[in-house]
Short mmCIF file of C-alpha atoms in Angstrom, two decimals:
data_model
loop_
_atom_site.label_atom_id
_atom_site.label_comp_id
_atom_site.label_asym_id
_atom_site.label_seq_id
_atom_site.Cartn_x
_atom_site.Cartn_y
_atom_site.Cartn_z
CA UNK A 1 4.59 31.95 -0.36
CA UNK A 2 3.08 29.17 1.76
CA UNK A 3 -0.35 30.66 1.05
CA UNK A 4 0.35 30.37 -2.69
CA UNK A 5 1.50 26.75 -2.36
CA UNK A 6 -1.68 25.82 -0.48
CA UNK A 7 -3.76 27.64 -3.11
CA UNK A 8 -2.05 25.71 -5.94
CA UNK A 9 -2.65 22.35 -4.27
CA UNK A 10 -6.29 23.29 -3.60
CA UNK A 11 -6.83 24.13 -7.27
CA UNK A 12 -4.98 20.98 -8.36
CA UNK A 13 -7.32 18.85 -6.25
CA UNK A 14 -10.58 20.42 -7.50
CA UNK A 15 -9.47 20.57 -11.15
CA UNK A 16 -8.28 16.98 -11.25
CA UNK A 17 -9.93 14.42 -13.53
CA UNK A 18 -10.29 12.17 -10.47
CA UNK A 19 -12.14 14.76 -8.37
CA UNK A 20 -15.22 12.60 -7.73
CA UNK A 21 -13.20 9.56 -6.73
CA UNK A 22 -10.80 11.66 -4.63
CA UNK A 23 -13.70 13.14 -2.65
CA UNK A 24 -15.22 9.67 -2.18
CA UNK A 25 -11.89 8.32 -0.89
CA UNK A 26 -11.47 11.29 1.46
CA UNK A 27 -14.97 10.73 2.87
CA UNK A 28 -14.18 7.05 3.39
CA UNK A 29 -10.85 7.93 4.97
CA UNK A 30 -12.68 10.44 7.19
CA UNK A 31 -14.68 7.60 8.74
CA UNK A 32 -11.45 5.68 9.38
CA UNK A 33 -9.92 8.79 10.94
CA UNK A 34 -12.86 9.20 13.32
CA UNK A 35 -12.78 5.49 14.19
CA UNK A 36 -9.06 5.38 15.03
CA UNK A 37 -9.26 8.74 16.82
CA UNK A 38 -11.99 7.35 19.08
CA UNK A 39 -10.02 4.14 19.74
CA UNK A 40 -6.81 5.98 20.64
CA UNK A 41 -8.71 8.46 22.84
CA UNK A 42 -10.47 5.66 24.75
CA UNK A 43 -7.13 3.91 25.30
CA UNK A 44 -5.63 7.21 26.49
CA UNK A 45 -8.33 7.80 29.10
CA UNK A 46 -8.15 4.16 30.25
CA UNK A 47 -4.32 3.96 30.21
CA UNK A 48 -3.88 4.89 33.89
CA UNK A 49 -6.24 2.13 35.03
CA UNK A 50 -4.72 -0.41 32.63
CA UNK A 51 -1.19 0.29 33.85
CA UNK A 52 -2.38 0.39 37.46
CA UNK A 53 -3.79 -3.13 37.20
CA UNK A 54 -0.86 -4.50 35.18
CA UNK A 55 1.90 -2.82 37.22
CA UNK A 56 0.31 -1.97 40.60
CA UNK A 57 3.64 -1.11 42.29
CA UNK A 58 5.02 1.06 39.47
CA UNK A 59 4.32 4.73 38.74
CA UNK A 60 2.06 4.90 35.63
CA UNK A 61 4.40 7.35 33.87
CA UNK A 62 7.42 5.09 34.47
CA UNK A 63 5.43 2.06 33.28
CA UNK A 64 4.32 3.90 30.13
CA UNK A 65 7.89 5.00 29.39
CA UNK A 66 8.93 1.35 29.41
CA UNK A 67 6.88 0.80 26.24
CA UNK A 68 8.17 3.84 24.31
CA UNK A 69 10.91 1.82 22.59
CA UNK A 70 8.44 -0.75 21.26
CA UNK A 71 6.08 2.02 20.16
CA UNK A 72 8.96 3.71 18.27
CA UNK A 73 9.80 0.44 16.47
CA UNK A 74 6.16 -0.23 15.54
CA UNK A 75 5.64 3.39 14.51
CA UNK A 76 8.66 3.30 12.20
CA UNK A 77 7.43 0.13 10.50
CA UNK A 78 3.93 1.54 10.07
CA UNK A 79 5.24 4.82 8.66
CA UNK A 80 7.56 3.12 6.20
CA UNK A 81 4.78 1.05 4.68
CA UNK A 82 1.93 3.55 4.82
CA UNK A 83 3.26 7.12 5.12
CA UNK A 84 4.74 8.84 2.09
CA UNK A 85 6.37 12.24 1.87
CA UNK A 86 3.69 14.77 0.85
CA UNK A 87 4.66 16.14 -2.54
CA UNK A 88 3.46 18.83 -4.88
CA UNK A 89 4.02 19.29 -8.61
CA UNK A 90 7.22 21.29 -8.40
CA UNK A 91 8.60 21.18 -11.95
CA UNK A 92 6.45 24.10 -13.17
CA UNK A 93 7.67 26.10 -10.16
CA UNK A 94 11.32 25.54 -11.05
CA UNK A 95 10.96 27.74 -14.13
CA UNK A 96 9.62 30.58 -11.95
CA UNK A 97 11.47 32.87 -9.49
CA UNK A 98 10.63 30.65 -6.53
CA UNK A 99 13.46 29.70 -4.22
CA UNK A 100 14.05 25.98 -3.97
CA UNK A 101 14.60 26.30 -0.22
CA UNK A 102 11.03 27.52 0.21
CA UNK A 103 9.63 24.59 -1.79
CA UNK A 104 11.60 22.04 0.24
CA UNK A 105 10.69 23.67 3.56
CA UNK A 106 7.02 23.66 2.57
CA UNK A 107 7.06 19.94 1.69
CA UNK A 108 8.89 18.99 4.90
CA UNK A 109 6.72 21.27 7.01
CA UNK A 110 3.60 19.77 5.49
CA UNK A 111 4.77 16.29 6.52
CA UNK A 112 4.72 17.37 10.18
CA UNK A 113 0.95 17.91 9.94
CA UNK A 114 0.25 14.35 8.80
CA UNK A 115 -2.56 12.56 10.63
CA UNK A 116 -0.07 9.81 11.50
CA UNK A 117 1.70 12.37 13.69
CA UNK A 118 -1.47 13.55 15.40
CA UNK A 119 -2.94 10.10 16.09
CA UNK A 120 -0.65 9.18 19.07
CA UNK A 121 -1.51 12.49 20.70
CA UNK A 122 -5.10 11.29 21.18
CA UNK A 123 -3.64 8.73 23.60
CA UNK A 124 -0.81 10.82 25.05
CA UNK A 125 -2.84 13.92 25.95
CA UNK A 126 -5.72 12.13 27.81
CA UNK A 127 -3.10 10.03 29.66
CA UNK A 128 -1.24 13.22 30.61
CA UNK A 129 -4.47 14.82 31.87
CA UNK A 130 -5.12 11.78 34.07
CA UNK A 131 -1.56 11.95 35.44
CA UNK A 132 -2.01 15.61 36.43
CA UNK A 133 -5.38 14.86 38.04
CA UNK A 134 -3.74 12.03 40.03
CA UNK A 135 -1.16 14.35 41.53
CA UNK A 136 1.76 14.30 39.08
CA UNK A 137 3.74 17.52 38.67
CA UNK A 138 2.08 19.61 35.96
CA UNK A 139 5.37 21.01 34.65
CA UNK A 140 6.98 17.56 34.44
CA UNK A 141 3.98 16.09 32.61
CA UNK A 142 3.87 18.99 30.13
CA UNK A 143 7.59 18.56 29.40
CA UNK A 144 6.95 14.82 28.97
CA UNK A 145 4.19 15.55 26.42
CA UNK A 146 6.58 17.86 24.55
CA UNK A 147 9.22 15.10 24.51
CA UNK A 148 6.68 12.68 23.05
CA UNK A 149 5.86 15.21 20.33
CA UNK A 150 9.57 15.49 19.53
CA UNK A 151 9.87 11.69 19.34
CA UNK A 152 6.91 11.60 16.91
CA UNK A 153 8.58 14.21 14.69
CA UNK A 154 11.94 12.40 14.91
CA UNK A 155 10.25 9.23 13.68
CA UNK A 156 8.55 11.26 10.94
CA UNK A 157 11.81 12.56 9.45
CA UNK A 158 13.80 9.39 10.16
CA UNK A 159 11.25 7.44 8.13
CA UNK A 160 11.77 9.66 5.07
CA UNK A 161 15.55 9.22 5.30
CA UNK A 162 15.22 5.43 5.45
CA UNK A 163 12.81 5.52 2.50
CA UNK A 164 15.15 7.66 0.38
CA UNK A 165 18.16 5.44 1.12
CA UNK A 166 16.29 2.20 0.37
CA UNK A 167 14.27 3.40 -2.64
CA UNK A 168 16.88 2.25 -5.15
CA UNK A 169 17.02 -1.33 -3.90
CA UNK A 170 14.83 -4.00 -5.46
CA UNK A 171 13.42 -5.23 -2.15
CA UNK A 172 13.23 -1.77 -0.62
CA UNK A 173 11.50 -2.92 2.56
CA UNK A 174 14.48 -5.06 3.67
CA UNK A 175 16.55 -2.17 5.14
CA UNK A 176 13.77 -1.08 7.51
CA UNK A 177 13.11 -4.70 8.54
CA UNK A 178 16.83 -5.27 9.19
CA UNK A 179 17.18 -1.96 11.06
CA UNK A 180 14.20 -2.48 13.35
CA UNK A 181 15.00 -6.19 13.70
CA UNK A 182 18.53 -5.45 14.92
CA UNK A 183 17.26 -2.90 17.44
CA UNK A 184 14.61 -5.30 18.72
CA UNK A 185 17.13 -8.18 18.86
CA UNK A 186 19.69 -6.15 20.82
CA UNK A 187 17.01 -5.25 23.35
CA UNK A 188 15.29 -8.65 23.46
CA UNK A 189 18.47 -10.66 24.08
CA UNK A 190 19.77 -8.17 26.65
CA UNK A 191 22.84 -7.14 24.65
CA UNK A 192 21.81 -3.49 24.99
CA UNK A 193 18.77 -2.61 27.09
CA UNK A 194 17.52 0.08 24.71
CA UNK A 195 14.00 0.12 26.14
CA UNK A 196 15.25 0.83 29.67
CA UNK A 197 17.77 3.44 28.47
CA UNK A 198 15.11 5.28 26.44
CA UNK A 199 12.65 5.11 29.34
CA UNK A 200 15.16 6.59 31.78
CA UNK A 201 16.20 9.22 29.22
CA UNK A 202 12.63 10.44 28.71
CA UNK A 203 12.06 10.50 32.48
CA UNK A 204 15.30 12.47 33.00
CA UNK A 205 14.25 15.07 30.43
CA UNK A 206 10.83 15.37 32.11
CA UNK A 207 12.49 16.11 35.45
CA UNK A 208 15.25 18.35 33.99
CA UNK A 209 13.99 20.26 30.90
CA UNK A 210 17.54 21.42 30.14
CA UNK A 211 18.10 18.01 28.53
CA UNK A 212 15.50 18.90 25.86
CA UNK A 213 18.51 20.03 23.87
CA UNK A 214 19.22 16.35 23.05
CA UNK A 215 15.95 15.45 21.19
CA UNK A 216 15.82 18.96 19.68
CA UNK A 217 19.33 18.50 18.27
CA UNK A 218 18.45 15.06 16.87
CA UNK A 219 15.31 16.50 15.25
CA UNK A 220 17.25 19.40 13.72
CA UNK A 221 19.88 17.04 12.28
CA UNK A 222 17.23 14.80 10.71
CA UNK A 223 15.33 17.79 9.30
CA UNK A 224 18.38 19.28 7.64
CA UNK A 225 19.46 15.89 6.29
CA UNK A 226 16.01 15.52 4.69
CA UNK A 227 16.33 19.09 3.42
CA UNK A 228 19.67 18.25 1.81
CA UNK A 229 18.33 15.09 0.13
CA UNK A 230 15.24 16.80 -1.30
CA UNK A 231 17.09 19.90 -2.46
CA UNK A 232 19.52 17.77 -4.47
CA UNK A 233 16.59 16.21 -6.33
CA UNK A 234 14.86 19.53 -7.04
CA UNK A 235 16.07 20.10 -10.60
CA UNK A 236 14.26 20.07 -13.92
CA UNK A 237 16.63 17.45 -15.32
CA UNK A 238 16.59 15.22 -12.23
CA UNK A 239 15.85 11.65 -13.15
CA UNK A 240 16.91 12.10 -16.79
CA UNK A 241 20.19 10.30 -16.31
CA UNK A 242 19.59 6.60 -16.12
CA UNK A 243 21.83 3.75 -15.13
CA UNK A 244 23.18 1.85 -18.11
CA UNK A 245 22.35 -1.81 -17.85
CA UNK A 246 22.76 -4.73 -20.16
CA UNK A 247 19.35 -5.80 -21.34
CA UNK A 248 18.73 -9.54 -21.35
CA UNK A 249 15.84 -9.76 -23.75
CA UNK A 250 13.84 -12.86 -24.57
CA UNK A 251 12.31 -13.38 -27.98
CA UNK A 252 9.09 -14.69 -26.31
CA UNK A 253 8.47 -16.92 -29.32
CA UNK A 254 5.90 -18.97 -27.42
CA UNK A 255 3.51 -16.01 -27.36
CA UNK A 256 3.08 -16.28 -31.15
CA UNK A 257 0.79 -19.24 -30.49
CA UNK A 258 -1.83 -16.73 -29.34
CA UNK A 259 -2.22 -15.16 -32.78
CA UNK A 260 -3.02 -11.48 -33.20
CA UNK A 261 -2.74 -10.68 -29.48
CA UNK A 262 0.88 -11.92 -29.33
CA UNK A 263 2.47 -8.43 -29.77
CA UNK A 264 0.42 -7.06 -26.87
CA UNK A 265 1.31 -10.01 -24.64
CA UNK A 266 4.98 -9.47 -25.44
CA UNK A 267 4.69 -5.80 -24.50
CA UNK A 268 3.02 -6.69 -21.20
CA UNK A 269 5.59 -9.35 -20.31
CA UNK A 270 8.49 -7.00 -21.10
CA UNK A 271 6.82 -4.22 -19.12
CA UNK A 272 6.39 -6.52 -16.12
CA UNK A 273 9.97 -7.74 -16.09
CA UNK A 274 11.74 -4.45 -16.85
CA UNK A 275 10.13 -2.09 -14.33
CA UNK A 276 10.35 -1.87 -10.55
CA UNK A 277 6.66 -1.36 -9.94
CA UNK A 278 5.44 -4.21 -12.13
CA UNK A 279 8.04 -6.66 -10.86
CA UNK A 280 6.07 -6.71 -7.62
CA UNK A 281 3.42 -8.69 -9.51
CA UNK A 282 5.99 -11.44 -10.06
CA UNK A 283 7.22 -11.52 -6.46
CA UNK A 284 3.64 -11.52 -5.19
CA UNK A 285 3.03 -14.78 -7.05
CA UNK A 286 5.34 -16.59 -4.63
CA UNK A 287 3.55 -15.04 -1.64
CA UNK A 288 0.15 -16.01 -3.02
CA UNK A 289 1.24 -19.53 -3.87
CA UNK A 290 2.50 -20.14 -0.32
CA UNK A 291 -0.39 -18.28 1.31
CA UNK A 292 -2.17 -21.51 2.20
CA UNK A 293 0.73 -22.60 4.40
CA UNK A 294 -0.30 -19.91 6.90
CA UNK A 295 -3.68 -21.62 7.33
CA UNK A 296 -3.81 -25.27 6.31
CA UNK A 297 -1.14 -26.69 8.70
CA UNK A 298 -3.01 -25.05 11.59
CA UNK A 299 -5.64 -27.45 13.00
CA UNK A 300 -7.78 -24.44 13.95
CA UNK A 301 -8.47 -23.67 10.29
CA UNK A 302 -9.15 -27.26 9.28
CA UNK A 303 -12.68 -26.83 10.62
CA UNK A 304 -13.15 -23.39 9.05
CA UNK A 305 -14.06 -24.67 5.59
CA UNK A 306 -15.18 -21.28 4.13
CA UNK A 307 -11.54 -20.15 4.48
CA UNK A 308 -10.68 -22.75 1.83
CA UNK A 309 -12.49 -20.64 -0.76
CA UNK A 310 -10.85 -17.40 0.37
CA UNK A 311 -7.37 -18.93 0.19
CA UNK A 312 -8.22 -20.56 -3.16
CA UNK A 313 -9.36 -17.27 -4.71
CA UNK A 314 -6.36 -15.41 -3.34
CA UNK A 315 -3.78 -18.12 -4.10
CA UNK A 316 -4.82 -18.78 -7.70
CA UNK A 317 -5.72 -15.16 -8.41
CA UNK A 318 -2.85 -13.24 -6.80
CA UNK A 319 -1.40 -12.15 -10.16
CA UNK A 320 -4.87 -11.39 -11.51
CA UNK A 321 -5.60 -9.14 -8.53
CA UNK A 322 -2.20 -7.47 -8.28
CA UNK A 323 -1.72 -6.84 -12.01
CA UNK A 324 -5.31 -6.57 -13.17
CA UNK A 325 -6.46 -3.86 -10.76
CA UNK A 326 -4.20 -1.32 -12.51
CA UNK A 327 -5.25 -2.04 -16.09
CA UNK A 328 -4.76 0.15 -18.16
CA UNK A 329 -2.80 2.43 -15.78
CA UNK A 330 0.32 0.30 -16.34
CA UNK A 331 0.41 1.79 -19.85
CA UNK A 332 -0.42 5.32 -18.68
CA UNK A 333 3.02 6.66 -19.63
CA UNK A 334 2.43 5.96 -23.32
CA UNK A 335 -1.35 5.40 -23.38
CA UNK A 336 -1.96 8.35 -25.69
CA UNK A 337 0.58 6.97 -28.19
CA UNK A 338 -0.92 3.48 -27.92
CA UNK A 339 -4.45 4.75 -28.59
CA UNK A 340 -3.28 6.70 -31.64
CA UNK A 341 -2.13 3.51 -33.37
CA UNK A 342 -4.22 1.52 -35.84
CA UNK A 343 -5.01 -1.32 -33.46
CA UNK A 344 -8.19 -2.94 -32.28
CA UNK A 345 -9.11 -2.14 -28.69
CA UNK A 346 -10.50 -5.65 -28.30
CA UNK A 347 -7.10 -7.19 -29.08
CA UNK A 348 -5.42 -4.95 -26.50
CA UNK A 349 -7.90 -6.04 -23.79
CA UNK A 350 -7.93 -9.67 -24.88
CA UNK A 351 -4.17 -9.87 -24.33
CA UNK A 352 -4.63 -8.66 -20.74
CA UNK A 353 -7.39 -11.23 -20.16
CA UNK A 354 -5.28 -14.07 -21.61
CA UNK A 355 -2.30 -13.18 -19.44
CA UNK A 356 -4.44 -13.17 -16.28
CA UNK A 357 -6.27 -16.39 -17.19
CA UNK A 358 -2.96 -18.16 -17.87
CA UNK A 359 -1.63 -17.05 -14.49
CA UNK A 360 -4.69 -18.56 -12.76
CA UNK A 361 -4.20 -21.92 -14.50
CA UNK A 362 -0.46 -22.00 -13.74
CA UNK A 363 -0.95 -21.08 -10.09
CA UNK A 364 -3.62 -23.74 -9.66
CA UNK A 365 -1.31 -26.40 -11.11
CA UNK A 366 1.56 -25.26 -8.87
CA UNK A 367 -0.81 -25.38 -5.89
CA UNK A 368 -1.92 -29.00 -6.44
CA UNK A 369 0.40 -30.23 -3.60
CA UNK A 370 -2.10 -28.64 -1.17
CA UNK A 371 -4.03 -31.90 -1.61
CA UNK A 372 -1.73 -33.15 1.15
CA UNK A 373 -3.98 -31.29 3.61
CA UNK A 374 -7.16 -32.86 2.20
CA UNK A 375 -9.10 -33.37 -1.03
CA UNK A 376 -11.59 -30.65 -0.05
CA UNK A 377 -8.84 -28.05 -0.24
CA UNK A 378 -7.84 -29.12 -3.76
CA UNK A 379 -11.49 -29.08 -4.88
CA UNK A 380 -11.98 -25.60 -3.39
CA UNK A 381 -8.87 -24.34 -5.21
CA UNK A 382 -10.08 -25.86 -8.48
CA UNK A 383 -13.49 -24.20 -8.17
CA UNK A 384 -11.83 -20.93 -7.14
CA UNK A 385 -9.63 -21.05 -10.25
CA UNK A 386 -12.70 -21.51 -12.48
CA UNK A 387 -14.40 -18.58 -10.71
CA UNK A 388 -11.30 -16.43 -11.16
CA UNK A 389 -11.14 -17.12 -14.91
CA UNK A 390 -14.88 -16.82 -15.55
CA UNK A 391 -15.88 -14.00 -13.19
CA UNK A 392 -13.01 -12.15 -11.56
CA UNK A 393 -11.08 -11.53 -14.79
CA UNK A 394 -14.12 -9.79 -16.29
CA UNK A 395 -14.93 -7.91 -13.08
CA UNK A 396 -11.41 -6.56 -12.72
CA UNK A 397 -11.22 -5.54 -16.38
CA UNK A 398 -14.56 -3.75 -16.12
CA UNK A 399 -13.26 -1.93 -13.05
CA UNK A 400 -10.17 -0.91 -15.03
CA UNK A 401 -12.31 1.29 -17.27
CA UNK A 402 -12.73 3.60 -14.27
CA UNK A 403 -9.00 3.96 -13.58
CA UNK A 404 -7.94 7.59 -13.88
CA UNK A 405 -4.61 7.69 -12.06
CA UNK A 406 -1.20 7.59 -13.69
CA UNK A 407 1.48 5.14 -12.50
CA UNK A 408 5.21 5.78 -12.52
CA UNK A 409 6.77 2.42 -13.33
CA UNK A 410 10.23 3.49 -12.13
CA UNK A 411 9.19 4.00 -8.53
CA UNK A 412 9.77 1.32 -5.92
CA UNK A 413 7.18 -1.41 -5.81
CA UNK A 414 6.89 -2.23 -2.10
CA UNK A 415 3.82 -0.62 -0.54
CA UNK A 416 3.57 1.98 -3.27
CA UNK A 417 0.00 3.28 -3.44
CA UNK A 418 0.40 5.52 -6.48
CA UNK A 419 -2.47 4.90 -8.88
CA UNK A 420 -4.70 3.57 -6.11
CA UNK A 421 -8.21 5.02 -6.11
CA UNK A 422 -11.76 4.19 -5.12
CA UNK A 423 -11.91 1.44 -7.77
CA UNK A 424 -9.11 -0.55 -6.12
CA UNK A 425 -10.90 -0.45 -2.77
CA UNK A 426 -14.37 -1.31 -4.05
CA UNK A 427 -13.25 -4.03 -6.47
CA UNK A 428 -12.35 -6.28 -3.53
CA UNK A 429 -16.04 -6.87 -2.77
CA UNK A 430 -16.88 -8.90 -5.90
CA UNK A 431 -13.37 -10.34 -6.12
CA UNK A 432 -13.04 -11.86 -2.65
CA UNK A 433 -15.94 -11.15 -0.33
CA UNK A 434 -18.76 -12.16 -2.68
CA UNK A 435 -17.53 -15.70 -3.56
CA UNK A 436 -16.42 -16.34 0.01
CA UNK A 437 -19.74 -15.11 1.44
CA UNK A 438 -21.80 -17.14 -1.06
CA UNK A 439 -19.69 -20.23 -0.45
CA UNK A 440 -20.03 -19.91 3.34
CA UNK A 441 -23.80 -19.42 3.10
CA UNK A 442 -24.31 -22.50 0.92
CA UNK A 443 -21.89 -24.56 2.97
CA UNK A 444 -23.69 -23.93 6.26
CA UNK A 445 -27.20 -24.23 4.75
CA UNK A 446 -26.59 -27.25 2.50
CA UNK A 447 -23.12 -28.82 2.24
CA UNK A 448 -19.58 -28.44 0.89
CA UNK A 449 -20.18 -30.10 -2.48
CA UNK A 450 -23.17 -27.92 -3.38
CA UNK A 451 -21.27 -24.77 -2.36
CA UNK A 452 -18.41 -25.76 -4.65
CA UNK A 453 -20.79 -26.60 -7.48
CA UNK A 454 -22.55 -23.22 -7.36
CA UNK A 455 -19.27 -21.26 -7.34
CA UNK A 456 -18.02 -23.41 -10.20
CA UNK A 457 -21.22 -22.84 -12.21
CA UNK A 458 -20.77 -19.08 -11.91
CA UNK A 459 -17.25 -19.46 -13.28
CA UNK A 460 -18.40 -21.68 -16.17
CA UNK A 461 -21.15 -19.19 -17.09
CA UNK A 462 -18.54 -16.43 -17.24
CA UNK A 463 -16.32 -18.55 -19.50
CA UNK A 464 -19.23 -19.44 -21.82
CA UNK A 465 -20.31 -15.80 -22.17
CA UNK A 466 -16.74 -14.51 -22.41
CA UNK A 467 -17.06 -13.16 -26.01
CA UNK A 468 -20.18 -11.14 -25.16
CA UNK A 469 -18.70 -9.90 -21.90
CA UNK A 470 -15.54 -8.78 -23.71
CA UNK A 471 -17.62 -6.81 -26.21
CA UNK A 472 -19.35 -4.97 -23.35
CA UNK A 473 -16.03 -4.32 -21.63
CA UNK A 474 -14.47 -3.08 -24.89
CA UNK A 475 -17.41 -0.72 -25.41
CA UNK A 476 -16.94 0.62 -21.88
CA UNK A 477 -13.23 1.25 -22.47
CA UNK A 478 -13.98 2.94 -25.79
CA UNK A 479 -16.42 5.30 -24.07
CA UNK A 480 -13.81 6.14 -21.40
CA UNK A 481 -10.90 6.37 -23.85
CA UNK A 482 -10.50 10.15 -23.97
CA UNK A 483 -11.23 10.61 -20.26
CA UNK A 484 -8.40 8.20 -19.47
CA UNK A 485 -6.04 9.93 -21.91
CA UNK A 486 -6.79 13.29 -20.27
CA UNK A 487 -6.36 11.84 -16.74
CA UNK A 488 -3.08 10.07 -17.58
CA UNK A 489 -1.67 13.37 -18.85
CA UNK A 490 -2.02 14.79 -15.34
CA UNK A 491 0.39 14.29 -12.46
CA UNK A 492 -1.20 12.65 -9.40
#
């Protein structure tokens, strides 16, 4: 049965409408995999020397065990934000004589082979080899390696439990931050010396393998708890029952001032406010608006003028970037219905542009108090806002014509990468790196004022040629219309 599951996923990958982009992403990710593998391996081979210099009077294995607690905390945080449970399209299988237990076991088993689980081994195994070569007991070191593998798997399944329990909350990342924060606080303030207890526990298991029953039992409990959670959700009608909530609707009368695009703006605003995934765009506005406070109060960045442009682009364009990069995937659930209506494509796209341009203007106005840190910062933000309206809005809408991945609006928003493809990675170059690089070049060659003027001119040119640019963008969307409809009908 596992062979059939692998075969189905293989066919799903190569028959997907996003095949080309998926292969490109996997090639890119392959380079990252090789890079991090090399880094971890180098650290593993050098670990004995590093610990020997840092703790000359302590056994390297004992010294390493002292950091296991902090590694577990960091690993949990990393997994929560970046590792998702590997899934397969199971609904078609539920109508067939396939046991649900087999499906759940396959999904959980597949999670154990995640690269996140293998990456620490590139440090652990070289370190273990060095320990054996330096005279450590081979059997004790091998048991220690096995314990580390068990800890990795425990973190793997514990992460999925935390995710499932926090998925329903609005700020779903708070439980993991509170959980890890409490553990770190208890250890840091000496209330419970968790790091020392864990270090001694791992060392005791290495010396007496009979105690392996403890991590094995913990792993088994976590596995079966995950099994229970997933099996409960494995029904055709799961997710059909929704919570009944009172809807506080706004008439959004002010949008009627925008003429024929008002209905589309109303739809977008309601979509943003009523769905978990899109609400992140609203919360990100606050983060973007306060982003400058991480840099400007620091005297170190007062002399790094090119950073003014980066912060300006990011601060005034946070909504543009966060919302715009998934146009039209936000509407993927009903895109086919929308395209079957007697509406003008240009109006649909114009409403998106207007919403993003308005957000840039509002965020710039709200960011005017940054003038407290100097007039150059305010000027850089003003120029960045013009560039965002004139250039970045058009760039991000053009990139949207290549979106081919469906988005589930009901899923949690925090660090959800559904719908993310090659477009979202590549679009950052013209959005952030290009204006910042051009600004820095002109600033160091000429001066600050000329750098601002050139960036501003690019923005003004984009605003002047907006009607022609929108016609080209509309034509591009029209050409991709049926490809997007076909792609949005597929499950990612």
